[in-house]
Amino acid sequence: MMPERNSHNLLSYAQKKEKLHGIRKVLFAARHPILEAAIKLGNREHEEALSESEAKYRSIFQNNHTIMLLVDLEKWSIADANPAACAFYGYSKEDLVGKSISEINPLNRKELSENLEEAMRKPRSKFYFSHRISDGRMRDVEVHTGPIVIGGKQLLYSIIHDVTEQKRIEGMIKRQSDSSALRAEIWSAVWSDRNLSENELIKNVLNRLGNFTNADTIVFFRIERKTGNAVAELEWGRNGIEESKAGKILPGFVIEGQHGKKAIDISSNDIFEKDGSKDLDKIMKSYLLIPYGDPENPEGYFAFGERLGKRLWERNDRNLLNEMARILFARIEQIGLEESLHQHEKLESLGRLAGGIAHDFNNMLTGIIGYADLLKVKENQNPEVCEYAGFISTAAKRMASLTQKLLAFARKGKYNIQTIDASGIIDEVVSVLEKGIANKNIRIIKRFAAADSHIEGDDSLVYNALLNLGLNARDAMPQGGEITYETMNMNLKDADNAFGLAAGDYLVITVRDNGTGMDEETRKKAFEPFFTTKALGKGIGLGLASVYGTVKSHHGHVEIISRVGKGTAVEICFPLSGNVSLQKQEASSAPIQGHGTVMVVDDEPLVRDTVADLLEASGYNPHKFGNGTEAIMFYEENWKSIDFVILDMQMPGLNGRACFRELKEINPAVKAMLITGYSQDDEAAAAMKDGMIGYLAKPFNVEILIDTIRKSIGDGK
């Protein structure tokens, strides 16, 4: 093959030869002897010149260090190759000559044909290709080509320069520039708008990563907690982002992990093919997997899909994509913490409000129920009045159940803390649901995997919380479905965990349904009191609020996991059994009449008067006080004649517990009990340790009050 200047001379010479051939034909036709001799002489000179030119060409072609090929367009094959070409492509001359162009140039036949036609039309053309060498690697080449006639045959000459290293350096420089730009874009995308959801942030990042990597597709997979599978959520392609089809599972190896089956082993952060193998010749797609979250226990993966042979994933690409995933996850974590803090503060504020309302409400209900009971005692000979008083008392007690839900949310309710078996409570709840759910298309399943299900708690509150969750699950499945109660044990070794719980052993109870599910906005508001998605008259929005309060009051954690159309799972964590013990006050069957002097200390006049009147009607001599200071002064002078003291927990100045301590300084044997609009279990437990007889939450049953006094002091002096 000849350099460009020699190819031009060859063309000129060929044209001259053609002209001489025409002249020769004319002269031979004329049969002129002198002319015939001249033509023969010219032919010899021409042949000698041609022979000399071809010899020069051959020498240049064979001895040139530049890669040179001659291409036969009729056969679509290599007609000749110089030693430099053989060395570059890694073949012997015998193997290289005759090889199809397609074996070296991976372009499809249509694109390759268009390029060859263009080369034939112009004296000189330049192209950039990727050529495959003998070991399968691709090399970037710059090709200078044009038509040439050799031995009367039309060929294409190709002068080839290996520009792989040049392209690599140029690409590296460009990638560094692009990487810096990508970092800035991703940072801006995830931090500039503080109101975007996790889904929206991931979409923003997918768009930018897709354009940067030039991948064919990017799929975002999230790890399912229950199955350990990586299920596709979002898929980026050249036509934009779309929700992935349900059930699409990330291809790859399935291994056993700490939380059950993991989707794939990416410890090497390597490329995996569609079936998990590494045979690049058999698989149409390869995936570079980037973990989302902790690499040891990721929340999900970004899978970058690509046609084989298009490009390789370099280490710098992987490092950059890992960095981008970490930036995104850090932002999502911060959003979660901000939302959690905001939600916590909001619920705490609502809790204080609910607790305050319930406290005042219970004070009023104490007066209503107390005087209704007193009316029944005073008018026991008048059935009609007693009946009306009973209606008043029943209605007030129903109202009291509403305040108990508010107090449960506020975590300031009446607690009977004891060691309880949560599995047994679940059995009771399921039994009630099976009998009470009218929809026969709903099936209730129990899956108990917990080796230990004993917790410290109030069995009635835990029962109501689990029942509420079952009823909510029922309402989410009007066409039928499954409600599942699951238990498992969990150990938290580190107090700094995602649940905000102390280190230790826990019971995890999950109530799961396959109903309508919730959108993200509804899920965030689900624990707020009076928030409901049910129709008017179907619910007041205190069910989940009371569940939240019950769990928090038991030093646990509750979380809702839900997607529209996929159902809902509510996960509750309770600490396994501890040592707190508060026993429930039960009414006795003994007569309610008694004798003795009782001090009633409460800052609420209605409660103070109600309790005093009930005591007086039951045979006791009551003394009323509006604050702790007055009570202490009276007790200091009259303690020998005082048989019993009733103290309100929450009072201005000295509260009930502080007042009791002062009374004990006067008389260590003082007998007293608490009555309160609300009281947390730790406050009540502390008061009991101080020596109090017990406590009652307002509104209380008068029989229990009198029975407690009688058991403490007998029939009086």
Coordinates of N, CA and C in Angstrom, one line a residue, residues 426-630:
I426 N -52.3 -11.6 71.5 CA -52.6 -11.7 70.1 C -53.6 -12.8 69.8
D427 N -53.5 -13.9 70.6 CA -54.5 -15.0 70.4 C -55.9 -14.5 70.8
E428 N -56.0 -13.7 71.9 CA -57.3 -13.1 72.3 C -57.8 -12.2 71.2
V429 N -56.9 -11.3 70.7 CA -57.4 -10.4 69.6 C -57.8 -11.1 68.4
V430 N -57.1 -12.1 68.0 CA -57.5 -12.8 66.8 C -58.8 -13.5 67.0
S431 N -59.0 -14.1 68.2 CA -60.3 -14.7 68.5 C -61.5 -13.7 68.3
V432 N -61.3 -12.5 68.9 CA -62.3 -11.5 68.8 C -62.6 -11.1 67.3
L433 N -61.5 -10.9 66.6 CA -61.6 -10.5 65.2 C -62.3 -11.6 64.3
E434 N -62.0 -12.8 64.6 CA -62.6 -13.9 63.8 C -64.1 -14.0 64.0
K435 N -64.5 -13.7 65.2 CA -65.9 -13.7 65.5 C -66.6 -12.4 65.1
G436 N -65.9 -11.3 65.1 CA -66.5 -10.0 64.9 C -66.5 -9.5 63.5
I437 N -65.6 -10.0 62.6 CA -65.5 -9.5 61.3 C -66.5 -10.2 60.4
A438 N -67.4 -9.4 59.9 CA -68.5 -9.9 59.1 C -68.1 -10.4 57.7
N439 N -67.0 -9.8 57.2 CA -66.5 -10.1 55.8 C -65.8 -11.5 55.9
K440 N -66.5 -12.5 55.3 CA -65.9 -13.9 55.4 C -64.8 -14.1 54.4
N441 N -64.5 -13.0 53.5 CA -63.4 -13.1 52.6 C -62.1 -12.7 53.2
I442 N -62.1 -12.3 54.5 CA -60.9 -11.9 55.2 C -60.4 -13.1 56.0
R443 N -59.2 -13.4 55.8 CA -58.5 -14.5 56.6 C -57.5 -13.9 57.5
I444 N -57.5 -14.4 58.8 CA -56.5 -14.0 59.8 C -55.5 -15.1 60.0
I445 N -54.2 -14.7 59.9 CA -53.1 -15.6 60.0 C -52.2 -15.2 61.2
K446 N -51.7 -16.2 61.9 CA -50.7 -15.9 63.0 C -49.4 -16.6 62.6
R447 N -48.3 -15.9 62.8 CA -47.0 -16.4 62.5 C -46.1 -16.0 63.7
F448 N -45.9 -16.9 64.7 CA -45.2 -16.6 65.9 C -43.8 -17.2 65.7
A449 N -42.8 -16.3 65.5 CA -41.4 -16.8 65.4 C -40.6 -16.3 66.6
A450 N -41.2 -15.6 67.5 CA -40.4 -15.1 68.7 C -40.3 -16.2 69.7
A451 N -39.1 -16.5 70.2 CA -38.8 -17.4 71.2 C -39.3 -16.9 72.6
D452 N -39.3 -15.6 72.8 CA -39.7 -15.0 74.0 C -40.7 -13.8 73.7
S453 N -41.9 -13.9 74.1 CA -42.9 -12.8 73.8 C -43.4 -12.1 75.1
H454 N -42.6 -12.2 76.2 CA -43.0 -11.6 77.5 C -42.5 -10.2 77.5
I455 N -43.4 -9.3 77.8 CA -43.0 -7.8 77.9 C -43.6 -7.3 79.2
E456 N -43.1 -6.1 79.6 CA -43.7 -5.4 80.8 C -44.6 -4.4 80.2
G457 N -45.9 -4.5 80.6 CA -46.9 -3.6 80.0 C -48.2 -3.7 80.6
D458 N -49.1 -2.9 80.2 CA -50.5 -2.9 80.6 C -51.3 -3.7 79.5
D459 N -51.8 -4.9 80.0 CA -52.4 -5.8 79.1 C -53.6 -5.2 78.3
S460 N -54.3 -4.4 79.0 CA -55.5 -3.8 78.3 C -55.1 -2.8 77.2
L461 N -54.1 -2.0 77.5 CA -53.6 -1.1 76.5 C -53.0 -1.8 75.3
V462 N -52.2 -2.8 75.5 CA -51.6 -3.6 74.5 C -52.6 -4.3 73.7
Y463 N -53.6 -4.9 74.4 CA -54.7 -5.5 73.7 C -55.5 -4.6 72.8
N464 N -55.8 -3.4 73.3 CA -56.5 -2.4 72.5 C -55.7 -1.9 71.3
A465 N -54.4 -1.8 71.5 CA -53.6 -1.3 70.4 C -53.6 -2.4 69.2
L466 N -53.4 -3.7 69.6 CA -53.4 -4.7 68.6 C -54.7 -4.9 68.0
L467 N -55.8 -4.7 68.7 CA -57.1 -4.8 68.2 C -57.4 -3.7 67.2
N468 N -57.0 -2.5 67.6 CA -57.1 -1.3 66.7 C -56.5 -1.6 65.3
L469 N -55.3 -2.1 65.4 CA -54.5 -2.4 64.1 C -55.3 -3.4 63.3
G470 N -55.8 -4.4 63.9 CA -56.6 -5.4 63.2 C -57.8 -4.9 62.6
L471 N -58.5 -4.0 63.3 CA -59.7 -3.3 62.7 C -59.4 -2.4 61.6
N472 N -58.3 -1.7 61.7 CA -57.8 -0.8 60.6 C -57.5 -1.7 59.3
A473 N -56.8 -2.8 59.6 CA -56.5 -3.7 58.5 C -57.8 -4.3 57.8
R474 N -58.8 -4.6 58.6 CA -60.1 -5.0 58.1 C -60.7 -3.9 57.2
D475 N -60.7 -2.7 57.7 CA -61.3 -1.6 56.9 C -60.6 -1.3 55.6
A476 N -59.3 -1.7 55.5 CA -58.5 -1.5 54.3 C -58.7 -2.5 53.3
M477 N -59.5 -3.5 53.6 CA -59.7 -4.7 52.6 C -61.2 -4.9 52.5
P478 N -62.0 -4.0 51.9 CA -63.4 -4.2 51.7 C -63.8 -5.4 50.8
Q479 N -62.8 -5.8 49.9 CA -63.1 -6.9 49.1 C -62.5 -8.2 49.6
G480 N -61.9 -8.1 50.8 CA -61.3 -9.3 51.4 C -59.8 -9.3 51.3
G481 N -59.2 -10.3 52.0 CA -57.7 -10.3 52.0 C -57.2 -11.0 53.2
E482 N -56.0 -10.8 53.6 CA -55.4 -11.4 54.7 C -54.8 -10.4 55.7
I483 N -55.1 -10.7 57.0 CA -54.5 -10.0 58.1 C -53.6 -10.9 58.8
T484 N -52.3 -10.5 58.9 CA -51.3 -11.4 59.5 C -50.7 -10.7 60.8
Y485 N -50.7 -11.5 61.9 CA -50.0 -11.1 63.1 C -48.7 -11.9 63.2
E486 N -47.6 -11.2 63.2 CA -46.3 -11.9 63.2 C -45.5 -11.4 64.4
T487 N -44.7 -12.3 65.0 CA -43.8 -12.0 66.1 C -42.4 -12.5 65.8
M488 N -41.4 -11.7 66.2 CA -40.0 -12.2 66.2 C -39.2 -11.4 67.2
N489 N -38.1 -12.0 67.6 CA -37.2 -11.3 68.6 C -36.1 -10.6 67.8
M490 N -35.7 -9.5 68.4 CA -34.6 -8.7 67.8 C -33.7 -8.2 68.9
N491 N -32.4 -8.2 68.7 CA -31.4 -7.7 69.6 C -30.8 -6.4 69.0
L492 N -30.8 -5.4 69.8 CA -30.1 -4.1 69.4 C -28.9 -4.0 70.3
K493 N -27.7 -4.2 69.6 CA -26.5 -4.1 70.4 C -26.0 -2.7 70.6
D494 N -26.4 -1.8 69.7 CA -26.0 -0.4 69.8 C -27.2 0.5 70.1
A495 N -27.0 1.4 71.1 CA -28.1 2.3 71.4 C -28.4 3.3 70.3
D496 N -27.3 3.6 69.5 CA -27.5 4.5 68.4 C -28.0 3.8 67.2
N497 N -29.3 3.5 67.2 CA -29.9 2.7 66.1 C -31.0 3.5 65.4
A498 N -31.5 3.0 64.3 CA -32.5 3.7 63.5 C -33.8 3.9 64.3
F499 N -34.1 3.0 65.3 CA -35.3 3.1 66.0 C -35.3 4.1 67.2
G500 N -34.1 4.6 67.6 CA -34.0 5.4 68.7 C -34.3 4.7 70.0
L501 N -34.0 3.4 70.1 CA -34.3 2.6 71.3 C -33.0 2.3 72.0
A502 N -33.1 2.0 73.3 CA -32.0 1.6 74.1 C -31.5 0.2 73.6
A503 N -30.2 -0.1 73.8 CA -29.7 -1.4 73.4 C -30.4 -2.5 74.3
G504 N -30.6 -3.6 73.7 CA -31.2 -4.7 74.5 C -32.1 -5.6 73.6
D505 N -32.8 -6.5 74.2 CA -33.6 -7.5 73.5 C -35.1 -7.0 73.4
Y506 N -35.7 -7.2 72.2 CA -37.0 -6.7 71.9 C -37.9 -7.7 71.3
L507 N -39.2 -7.5 71.5 CA -40.2 -8.3 70.8 C -40.7 -7.4 69.6
V508 N -40.7 -7.9 68.4 CA -41.2 -7.2 67.3 C -42.6 -7.8 66.9
I509 N -43.6 -7.0 66.9 CA -44.9 -7.5 66.5 C -45.3 -6.7 65.2
T510 N -45.6 -7.5 64.1 CA -46.0 -6.9 62.9 C -47.4 -7.3 62.5
V511 N -48.2 -6.3 62.3 CA -49.6 -6.5 61.8 C -49.7 -6.1 60.4
R512 N -49.9 -7.0 59.5 CA -49.8 -6.8 58.0 C -51.1 -7.1 57.3
D513 N -51.4 -6.3 56.3 CA -52.6 -6.6 55.5 C -52.2 -6.4 54.0
N514 N -53.0 -6.9 53.1 CA -52.7 -6.7 51.7 C -53.9 -5.9 51.1
G515 N -54.2 -4.8 51.8 CA -55.3 -4.0 51.4 C -54.9 -2.8 50.5
T516 N -55.6 -1.7 50.6 CA -55.5 -0.6 49.7 C -54.2 0.2 49.9
G517 N -53.6 0.1 51.1 CA -52.3 0.8 51.4 C -52.5 2.3 51.5
M518 N -51.4 3.0 51.8 CA -51.5 4.5 52.0 C -50.5 5.1 51.1
D519 N -50.8 6.4 50.7 CA -49.7 7.2 50.0 C -48.8 7.8 51.1
E520 N -47.7 8.4 50.7 CA -46.7 8.9 51.6 C -47.3 10.0 52.5
E521 N -48.1 10.8 52.0 CA -48.7 11.9 52.8 C -49.6 11.4 53.9
T522 N -50.4 10.4 53.5 CA -51.3 9.8 54.5 C -50.5 9.1 55.6
R523 N -49.4 8.3 55.2 CA -48.6 7.6 56.1 C -48.0 8.5 57.2
K524 N -47.5 9.7 56.7 CA -46.9 10.7 57.6 C -47.9 11.2 58.7
K525 N -49.2 11.3 58.3 CA -50.1 11.9 59.2 C -50.9 10.8 60.1
A526 N -50.6 9.5 59.8 CA -51.5 8.5 60.3 C -51.5 8.5 61.9
F527 N -50.5 8.9 62.6 CA -50.5 8.9 64.0 C -51.1 10.1 64.7
E528 N -51.4 11.1 63.8 CA -52.0 12.3 64.4 C -53.4 12.1 64.9
P529 N -53.7 12.6 66.1 CA -55.1 12.4 66.6 C -56.1 13.2 65.8
F530 N -57.2 12.5 65.6 CA -58.4 13.0 64.8 C -58.1 13.1 63.3
F531 N -57.0 12.5 62.9 CA -56.7 12.4 61.4 C -57.3 11.1 61.0
T532 N -58.2 11.1 60.0 CA -58.8 9.9 59.5 C -59.1 10.0 58.0
T533 N -59.1 8.9 57.3 CA -59.4 8.8 55.9 C -60.8 8.2 55.7
K534 N -61.4 7.8 56.9 CA -62.7 7.1 56.8 C -63.8 8.1 56.6
A535 N -65.0 7.6 56.1 CA -66.1 8.4 55.9 C -66.7 9.0 57.2
L536 N -67.4 10.1 57.1 CA -68.0 10.7 58.3 C -68.8 9.7 59.0
G537 N -68.6 9.6 60.3 CA -69.3 8.7 61.2 C -68.7 7.3 61.3
K538 N -67.6 7.0 60.5 CA -67.0 5.7 60.5 C -65.8 5.7 61.4
G539 N -65.3 6.8 61.8 CA -64.1 6.8 62.7 C -63.7 8.2 63.1
I540 N -63.1 8.4 64.2 CA -62.8 9.8 64.7 C -61.3 10.0 64.6
G541 N -60.5 9.0 64.2 CA -59.0 9.3 64.0 C -58.2 9.2 65.3
L542 N -58.7 8.3 66.3 CA -57.9 8.2 67.5 C -57.3 6.8 67.6
G543 N -57.6 5.9 66.7 CA -57.1 4.5 66.8 C -55.6 4.4 66.7
L544 N -55.0 4.9 65.6 CA -53.6 4.8 65.5 C -52.9 5.8 66.4
A545 N -53.5 6.9 66.7 CA -52.9 7.9 67.7 C -52.8 7.2 69.1
S546 N -53.8 6.4 69.5 CA -53.7 5.7 70.8 C -52.7 4.6 70.7
V547 N -52.5 3.9 69.5 CA -51.5 2.9 69.3 C -50.1 3.5 69.5
Y548 N -49.9 4.7 68.9 CA -48.6 5.4 69.0 C -48.3 5.7 70.5
G549 N -49.3 6.2 71.2 CA -49.1 6.6 72.6 C -48.8 5.4 73.5
T550 N -49.6 4.3 73.2 CA -49.4 3.1 74.0 C -48.0 2.5 73.8
V551 N -47.5 2.5 72.5 CA -46.2 1.9 72.3 C -45.1 2.8 72.9
K552 N -45.2 4.1 72.8 CA -44.2 5.0 73.3 C -44.2 5.0 74.9
S553 N -45.4 4.8 75.4 CA -45.4 4.7 76.9 C -44.8 3.4 77.4
H554 N -44.7 2.4 76.6 CA -44.1 1.2 76.9 C -42.6 1.2 76.4
H555 N -42.1 2.3 76.2 CA -40.7 2.5 75.8 C -40.3 1.7 74.5
G556 N -41.3 1.7 73.6 CA -41.1 1.0 72.3 C -41.1 1.9 71.1
H557 N -41.2 1.3 70.0 CA -41.1 2.0 68.7 C -42.2 1.4 67.8
V558 N -42.8 2.3 67.0 CA -43.8 1.9 66.0 C -43.6 2.6 64.7
E559 N -43.7 1.8 63.6 CA -43.5 2.3 62.3 C -44.5 1.8 61.3
I560 N -44.9 2.6 60.4 CA -45.8 2.1 59.3 C -45.1 2.0 58.0
I561 N -45.2 0.9 57.3 CA -44.7 0.7 56.0 C -45.8 0.4 55.1
S562 N -46.0 1.3 54.1 CA -47.2 1.1 53.2 C -46.9 1.7 51.8
R563 N -47.6 1.1 50.9 CA -47.6 1.6 49.5 C -49.0 1.4 48.9
V564 N -49.4 2.4 48.2 CA -50.8 2.3 47.6 C -50.9 1.0 46.7
G565 N -51.9 0.3 47.0 CA -52.2 -0.9 46.3 C -51.4 -2.1 46.7
K566 N -50.4 -1.9 47.7 CA -49.6 -3.0 48.1 C -49.8 -3.4 49.5
G567 N -50.7 -2.7 50.2 CA -51.0 -3.1 51.6 C -50.2 -2.3 52.6
T568 N -50.4 -2.6 53.9 CA -49.7 -1.9 55.0 C -49.2 -2.9 56.0
A569 N -48.1 -2.5 56.6 CA -47.5 -3.3 57.7 C -47.2 -2.3 58.8
V570 N -47.7 -2.6 60.0 CA -47.3 -1.8 61.2 C -46.4 -2.6 62.1
E571 N -45.2 -2.1 62.3 CA -44.2 -2.8 63.1 C -44.1 -2.2 64.5
I572 N -44.2 -3.0 65.5 CA -44.1 -2.5 66.9 C -43.0 -3.2 67.6
C573 N -42.1 -2.5 68.2 CA -41.0 -3.0 69.0 C -41.3 -2.8 70.5
F574 N -41.4 -3.8 71.3 CA -41.5 -3.7 72.8 C -40.3 -4.3 73.4
P575 N -39.7 -3.6 74.5 CA -38.6 -4.2 75.2 C -39.1 -5.5 75.9
L576 N -38.3 -6.6 75.9 CA -38.7 -7.8 76.6 C -38.7 -7.5 78.1
S577 N -39.3 -8.4 78.8 CA -39.7 -8.3 80.2 C -38.6 -7.6 81.1
G578 N -39.1 -6.7 82.0 CA -38.3 -6.0 83.0 C -38.8 -6.3 84.4
N579 N -38.6 -5.3 85.3 CA -39.0 -5.5 86.7 C -40.1 -4.6 87.2
V580 N -40.7 -3.7 86.4 CA -41.7 -2.8 86.9 C -43.0 -3.6 87.2
S581 N -43.6 -3.3 88.3 CA -44.8 -4.0 88.7 C -45.8 -3.1 89.4
L582 N -46.9 -2.9 88.8 CA -48.0 -2.1 89.4 C -49.3 -2.9 89.2
Q583 N -49.9 -3.2 90.3 CA -51.1 -4.1 90.2 C -52.4 -3.2 90.1
K584 N -53.3 -3.8 89.5 CA -54.6 -3.2 89.2 C -55.5 -3.2 90.4
Q585 N -56.2 -2.1 90.7 CA -57.1 -2.0 91.8 C -58.4 -2.7 91.3
E586 N -58.9 -3.6 92.1 CA -60.2 -4.3 91.8 C -61.2 -4.0 92.9
A587 N -62.4 -3.9 92.4 CA -63.5 -3.6 93.4 C -63.8 -4.8 94.2
S588 N -64.1 -4.7 95.5 CA -64.5 -5.8 96.3 C -66.0 -5.9 96.4
S589 N -66.5 -7.0 96.9 CA -67.9 -7.2 97.0 C -68.4 -6.8 98.4
A590 N -67.5 -6.2 99.2 CA -67.9 -5.8 100.6 C -68.8 -4.6 100.5
P591 N -69.5 -4.3 101.6 CA -70.4 -3.1 101.7 C -69.5 -1.9 101.6
I592 N -70.1 -0.8 101.0 CA -69.3 0.4 100.8 C -69.4 1.4 102.0
Q593 N -70.1 1.1 103.0 CA -70.2 1.9 104.2 C -68.9 1.8 105.1
G594 N -68.5 2.9 105.6 CA -67.3 2.8 106.5 C -67.3 4.0 107.5
H595 N -66.2 4.1 108.3 CA -66.1 5.2 109.3 C -64.7 5.6 109.4
G596 N -64.5 6.9 109.6 CA -63.2 7.5 109.7 C -63.1 8.9 109.2
T597 N -61.9 9.6 109.5 CA -61.7 10.9 109.0 C -60.8 10.9 107.8
V598 N -61.2 11.5 106.7 CA -60.4 11.5 105.5 C -60.2 12.9 105.0
M599 N -58.9 13.2 104.7 CA -58.6 14.5 104.0 C -58.6 14.4 102.5
V600 N -59.3 15.3 101.8 CA -59.3 15.3 100.4 C -58.6 16.6 99.9
V601 N -57.5 16.3 99.1 CA -56.7 17.5 98.7 C -56.7 17.5 97.2
D602 N -57.4 18.5 96.6 CA -57.4 18.6 95.1 C -57.7 20.1 94.8
D603 N -57.0 20.6 93.7 CA -57.2 22.0 93.4 C -58.4 22.2 92.6
E604 N -59.1 21.2 92.1 CA -60.3 21.3 91.3 C -61.5 21.2 92.2
P605 N -62.3 22.3 92.4 CA -63.4 22.3 93.3 C -64.4 21.2 93.0
L606 N -64.7 21.0 91.8 CA -65.8 20.0 91.4 C -65.3 18.6 91.9
V607 N -64.1 18.3 91.7 CA -63.6 17.0 92.1 C -63.6 16.9 93.6
R608 N -63.0 18.0 94.2 CA -62.9 18.0 95.7 C -64.3 17.8 96.4
D609 N -65.3 18.6 95.9 CA -66.6 18.5 96.5 C -67.3 17.1 96.2
T610 N -67.1 16.6 95.0 CA -67.7 15.3 94.6 C -67.1 14.2 95.5
V611 N -65.8 14.1 95.7 CA -65.2 13.1 96.5 C -65.6 13.3 98.0
A612 N -65.7 14.5 98.4 CA -66.1 14.7 99.8 C -67.5 14.3 100.1
D613 N -68.4 14.6 99.1 CA -69.8 14.2 99.3 C -70.0 12.7 99.2
L614 N -69.2 12.0 98.3 CA -69.3 10.6 98.2 C -68.8 9.9 99.5
L615 N -67.7 10.5 100.1 CA -67.2 10.0 101.4 C -68.3 10.1 102.5
E616 N -68.8 11.3 102.5 CA -69.8 11.6 103.6 C -71.0 10.7 103.4
A617 N -71.5 10.4 102.2 CA -72.6 9.5 102.0 C -72.2 8.1 102.4
S618 N -70.9 7.8 102.4 CA -70.5 6.4 102.7 C -70.1 6.3 104.2
G619 N -70.4 7.3 105.0 CA -70.1 7.2 106.4 C -68.9 7.9 106.9
Y620 N -68.1 8.5 106.0 CA -66.8 9.1 106.5 C -66.9 10.6 106.8
N621 N -66.0 11.1 107.5 CA -65.9 12.5 107.8 C -64.8 13.2 107.0
P622 N -65.2 13.9 105.9 CA -64.2 14.4 105.0 C -63.8 15.8 105.4
H623 N -62.5 16.2 105.1 CA -62.0 17.6 105.2 C -61.4 17.9 103.8
K624 N -61.8 19.1 103.3 CA -61.4 19.5 101.9 C -60.4 20.5 102.0
F625 N -59.4 20.4 101.0 CA -58.3 21.4 100.9 C -58.0 21.6 99.4
G626 N -57.7 22.9 99.0 CA -57.5 23.2 97.6 C -56.0 23.2 97.2
N627 N -55.1 23.0 98.2 CA -53.7 22.9 97.8 C -52.9 22.2 98.9
G628 N -51.7 21.8 98.6 CA -50.9 21.0 99.5 C -50.4 21.7 100.7
T629 N -50.2 23.0 100.6 CA -49.7 23.8 101.8 C -50.8 23.8 102.9
E630 N -52.1 24.1 102.5 CA -53.1 24.1 103.5 C -53.3 22.7 104.1

